[in-house]
Amino acid sequence: MFKNLKHIKDWNFYEKIFSLIADAIITVFAINSDIPLFLKNIVWIFIIGYFILTLLRMIKIYNTHTKNIFHIDNEIKKYMRNWVNNDGHTVIISRDLSWVSLHDDTYKILLDKAQKHELSIILKKHSECACELKKYGAEIYDYSDIDYTPETRFTFIHYGRSNPRLAIGYQEGEVRKIKEFDKSGAIEYSLAEDLCTLLKKVSKK
């Protein structure tokens, strides 16, 4: 938990910490004050309610800013396995599909998609998994002829439907982050889709 705190760049989170400290100070004064019991009970109710609301807000901010932060490869592989395990067409843009191993659970999910013709993979370097998936119906696009490799990796799910989603993976310092986007109202989705279309056009199948 604490190793992810440095990734929280929202001042509201730290403001809430100061609020909790102030809440604790007010509580101490309330306990030791000579105000009537009735008023003291009202102060207690206010303090407890404010404490709970502040704590819930902190948890929400923390979860928002530390979601999908990965420190080891196995965490990324687990996330990607769950991400592609959705119905509909999946489009993967990767350098070499390194997060998939032949005959592991993720490969089996992709194999099922390939057999249903619901899998497209755009990559720089062919892997054994990609070659095998192609045999079973996956569309494989190879952009190795161009001197360019995207810094980010991204994967579309439910592609071609009314509710497609996008996961973009990128490096930030020592950790790998993945952010998720819906098509509606997300410029990131549109830019990723444009890059996907461009890579398809310059690739060989």
CSV table of C-alpha atoms in Angstrom, one decimal:
chain,number,residue,atom,x,y,z
A,1,MET,CA,0.0,0.0,0.0
A,2,PHE,CA,2.6,2.6,1.1
A,3,LYS,CA,4.9,2.0,-1.9
A,4,ASN,CA,2.0,3.3,-4.1
A,5,LEU,CA,1.6,6.6,-2.2
A,6,LYS,CA,4.2,8.3,-4.3
A,7,HIS,CA,2.0,7.8,-7.4
A,8,ILE,CA,-0.8,9.9,-5.9
A,9,LYS,CA,-0.4,13.4,-7.3
A,10,ASP,CA,-3.9,14.6,-6.2
A,11,TRP,CA,-3.5,17.4,-3.5
A,12,ASN,CA,-7.0,16.5,-2.3
A,13,PHE,CA,-5.7,13.2,-0.9
A,14,TYR,CA,-3.1,15.0,1.3
A,15,GLU,CA,-5.6,17.7,2.2
A,16,LYS,CA,-7.8,14.9,3.6
A,17,ILE,CA,-4.8,13.6,5.7
A,18,PHE,CA,-4.4,17.1,7.2
A,19,SER,CA,-8.2,17.1,7.8
A,20,LEU,CA,-8.0,13.9,9.8
A,21,ILE,CA,-5.2,15.3,11.9
A,22,ALA,CA,-7.3,18.4,12.6
A,23,ASP,CA,-10.2,16.2,13.4
A,24,ALA,CA,-8.1,14.3,16.0
A,25,ILE,CA,-7.0,17.6,17.6
A,26,ILE,CA,-10.6,18.9,17.8
A,27,THR,CA,-11.6,15.6,19.3
A,28,VAL,CA,-9.0,16.0,22.1
A,29,PHE,CA,-10.3,19.5,22.8
A,30,ALA,CA,-13.9,18.3,22.8
A,31,ILE,CA,-13.1,15.6,25.4
A,32,ASN,CA,-11.3,17.9,27.7
A,33,SER,CA,-13.7,20.9,27.4
A,34,ASP,CA,-16.2,22.0,29.9
A,35,ILE,CA,-19.1,22.5,27.5
A,36,PRO,CA,-22.5,21.0,28.4
A,37,LEU,CA,-22.9,17.2,27.7
A,38,PHE,CA,-25.7,17.9,25.1
A,39,LEU,CA,-23.4,20.1,23.1
A,40,LYS,CA,-20.5,17.7,23.6
A,41,ASN,CA,-22.6,14.9,22.1
A,42,ILE,CA,-23.5,17.1,19.1
A,43,VAL,CA,-19.7,17.8,18.6
A,44,TRP,CA,-19.0,14.1,18.8
A,45,ILE,CA,-21.6,13.2,16.2
A,46,PHE,CA,-20.2,15.9,13.9
A,47,ILE,CA,-16.6,14.7,14.4
A,48,ILE,CA,-17.4,11.1,13.8
A,49,GLY,CA,-19.5,11.9,10.7
A,50,TYR,CA,-16.8,14.1,9.3
A,51,PHE,CA,-14.1,11.5,10.0
A,52,ILE,CA,-16.0,8.8,8.2
A,53,LEU,CA,-16.7,11.0,5.1
A,54,THR,CA,-13.1,12.1,4.9
A,55,LEU,CA,-11.8,8.5,5.3
A,56,LEU,CA,-14.1,7.3,2.5
A,57,ARG,CA,-13.0,10.2,0.2
A,58,MET,CA,-9.3,9.3,0.9
A,59,ILE,CA,-10.0,5.6,0.0
A,60,LYS,CA,-11.7,6.7,-3.2
A,61,ILE,CA,-8.8,8.9,-4.2
A,62,TYR,CA,-6.2,6.3,-3.3
A,63,ASN,CA,-7.9,3.6,-5.3
A,64,THR,CA,-8.3,5.9,-8.3
A,65,HIS,CA,-4.6,6.9,-8.4
A,66,THR,CA,-3.1,3.5,-7.5
A,67,LYS,CA,-5.4,1.3,-9.7
A,68,ASN,CA,-3.5,-0.9,-12.1
A,69,ILE,CA,0.0,-0.1,-10.9
A,70,PHE,CA,2.3,-3.2,-11.4
A,71,HIS,CA,5.7,-3.9,-9.9
A,72,ILE,CA,6.3,-7.3,-11.4
A,73,ASP,CA,5.6,-9.1,-14.7
A,74,ASN,CA,3.3,-11.7,-13.2
A,75,GLU,CA,0.9,-8.9,-12.0
A,76,ILE,CA,0.7,-7.6,-15.6
A,77,LYS,CA,0.1,-11.1,-17.0
A,78,LYS,CA,-2.7,-11.7,-14.6
A,79,TYR,CA,-4.3,-8.3,-15.4
A,80,MET,CA,-4.0,-9.0,-19.2
A,81,ARG,CA,-5.5,-12.5,-18.8
A,82,ASN,CA,-8.5,-11.0,-17.2
A,83,TRP,CA,-8.7,-8.1,-19.7
A,84,VAL,CA,-8.8,-10.3,-22.8
A,85,ASN,CA,-11.1,-12.8,-21.2
A,86,ASN,CA,-14.1,-10.9,-22.5
A,87,ASP,CA,-16.5,-11.7,-25.3
A,88,GLY,CA,-16.3,-10.0,-28.7
A,89,HIS,CA,-13.4,-9.0,-30.9
A,90,THR,CA,-10.0,-8.3,-29.2
A,91,VAL,CA,-7.3,-6.3,-30.9
A,92,ILE,CA,-3.8,-6.4,-29.4
A,93,ILE,CA,-1.0,-4.0,-30.2
A,94,SER,CA,2.2,-5.3,-28.8
A,95,ARG,CA,5.9,-5.5,-29.5
A,96,ASP,CA,6.3,-9.3,-29.2
A,97,LEU,CA,3.3,-10.6,-27.1
A,98,SER,CA,5.7,-11.3,-24.3
A,99,TRP,CA,3.0,-11.5,-21.7
A,100,VAL,CA,1.6,-14.7,-23.3
A,101,SER,CA,3.3,-18.1,-23.0
A,102,LEU,CA,2.5,-21.1,-25.2
A,103,HIS,CA,-0.3,-23.2,-23.6
A,104,ASP,CA,-0.8,-21.0,-20.6
A,105,ASP,CA,-4.3,-19.8,-19.5
A,106,THR,CA,-4.0,-16.5,-21.5
A,107,TYR,CA,-3.0,-18.4,-24.6
A,108,LYS,CA,-6.0,-20.7,-24.3
A,109,ILE,CA,-8.3,-17.7,-24.1
A,110,LEU,CA,-6.7,-16.2,-27.2
A,111,LEU,CA,-6.8,-19.5,-29.0
A,112,ASP,CA,-10.6,-19.7,-28.4
A,113,LYS,CA,-10.9,-16.2,-29.8
A,114,ALA,CA,-8.8,-17.0,-32.8
A,115,GLN,CA,-11.0,-20.0,-33.6
A,116,LYS,CA,-14.0,-17.7,-33.5
A,117,HIS,CA,-12.2,-15.2,-35.7
A,118,GLU,CA,-12.4,-12.6,-32.9
A,119,LEU,CA,-8.7,-11.9,-32.5
A,120,SER,CA,-6.4,-9.4,-34.2
A,121,ILE,CA,-2.7,-9.0,-33.2
A,122,ILE,CA,-0.4,-6.2,-34.4
A,123,LEU,CA,3.2,-6.7,-33.4
A,124,LYS,CA,6.8,-5.8,-34.2
A,125,LYS,CA,8.3,-9.2,-33.7
A,126,HIS,CA,6.7,-12.5,-34.3
A,127,SER,CA,6.5,-14.9,-31.3
A,128,GLU,CA,5.8,-18.6,-31.2
A,129,CYS,CA,2.4,-17.8,-29.7
A,130,ALA,CA,1.5,-15.4,-32.5
A,131,CYS,CA,2.5,-18.0,-35.2
A,132,GLU,CA,0.4,-20.7,-33.5
A,133,LEU,CA,-2.6,-18.4,-33.1
A,134,LYS,CA,-2.4,-17.4,-36.8
A,135,LYS,CA,-2.8,-21.1,-37.7
A,136,TYR,CA,-6.2,-21.1,-35.9
A,137,GLY,CA,-7.6,-18.0,-37.4
A,138,ALA,CA,-6.1,-15.0,-35.7
A,139,GLU,CA,-5.3,-12.0,-37.9
A,140,ILE,CA,-1.6,-11.2,-37.5
A,141,TYR,CA,-0.2,-7.8,-38.6
A,142,ASP,CA,3.6,-7.5,-38.7
A,143,TYR,CA,5.0,-3.9,-38.8
A,144,SER,CA,8.6,-4.9,-38.5
A,145,ASP,CA,9.4,-3.3,-41.9
A,146,ILE,CA,9.1,0.2,-40.4
A,147,ASP,CA,11.6,1.7,-38.1
A,148,TYR,CA,9.1,2.5,-35.3
A,149,THR,CA,7.9,0.9,-32.1
A,150,PRO,CA,5.2,2.5,-30.0
A,151,GLU,CA,6.3,3.3,-26.5
A,152,THR,CA,2.9,2.3,-25.2
A,153,ARG,CA,1.1,-1.0,-25.6
A,154,PHE,CA,-2.7,-1.2,-25.9
A,155,THR,CA,-5.5,-3.7,-26.2
A,156,PHE,CA,-9.1,-3.2,-27.4
A,157,ILE,CA,-11.9,-5.4,-26.2
A,158,HIS,CA,-15.5,-5.6,-27.5
A,159,TYR,CA,-13.9,-4.0,-30.7
A,160,GLY,CA,-16.5,-3.2,-33.3
A,161,ARG,CA,-19.4,-3.2,-30.9
A,162,SER,CA,-21.2,-0.2,-29.4
A,163,ASN,CA,-19.3,-0.5,-26.1
A,164,PRO,CA,-15.6,-1.0,-26.9
A,165,ARG,CA,-13.0,-0.5,-24.3
A,166,LEU,CA,-9.3,0.2,-24.3
A,167,ALA,CA,-6.4,-0.6,-22.0
A,168,ILE,CA,-3.1,1.4,-22.5
A,169,GLY,CA,0.0,0.2,-20.8
A,170,TYR,CA,3.1,2.5,-20.2
A,171,GLN,CA,6.2,2.7,-18.1
A,172,GLU,CA,6.5,5.3,-15.3
A,173,GLY,CA,9.7,5.1,-13.4
A,174,GLU,CA,10.1,1.7,-12.0
A,175,VAL,CA,6.5,0.6,-12.4
A,176,ARG,CA,4.2,-0.3,-15.2
A,177,LYS,CA,0.8,1.4,-15.3
A,178,ILE,CA,-2.3,0.5,-17.3
A,179,LYS,CA,-5.2,2.9,-17.8
A,180,GLU,CA,-8.6,1.9,-19.1
A,181,PHE,CA,-10.8,4.0,-21.4
A,182,ASP,CA,-14.3,3.8,-22.9
A,183,LYS,CA,-14.9,5.0,-26.4
A,184,SER,CA,-17.4,7.6,-25.4
A,185,GLY,CA,-15.8,10.9,-24.8
A,186,ALA,CA,-12.2,9.7,-24.5
A,187,ILE,CA,-9.6,11.3,-26.8
A,188,GLU,CA,-7.2,8.6,-25.8
A,189,TYR,CA,-9.4,6.0,-27.4
A,190,SER,CA,-9.6,7.9,-30.6
A,191,LEU,CA,-5.9,8.4,-30.8
A,192,ALA,CA,-5.2,4.7,-30.1
A,193,GLU,CA,-7.7,3.6,-32.7
A,194,ASP,CA,-6.0,5.9,-35.3
A,195,LEU,CA,-2.6,4.4,-34.5
A,196,CYS,CA,-4.1,0.9,-34.7
A,197,THR,CA,-5.5,1.7,-38.2
A,198,LEU,CA,-2.2,3.2,-39.3
A,199,LEU,CA,-0.2,0.2,-38.1
A,200,LYS,CA,-2.5,-2.1,-39.9
A,201,LYS,CA,-2.1,-0.2,-43.2
A,202,VAL,CA,1.8,-0.3,-43.0
A,203,SER,CA,1.9,-3.9,-41.8
A,204,LYS,CA,2.2,-7.1,-43.7
A,205,LYS,CA,-0.1,-10.0,-43.0
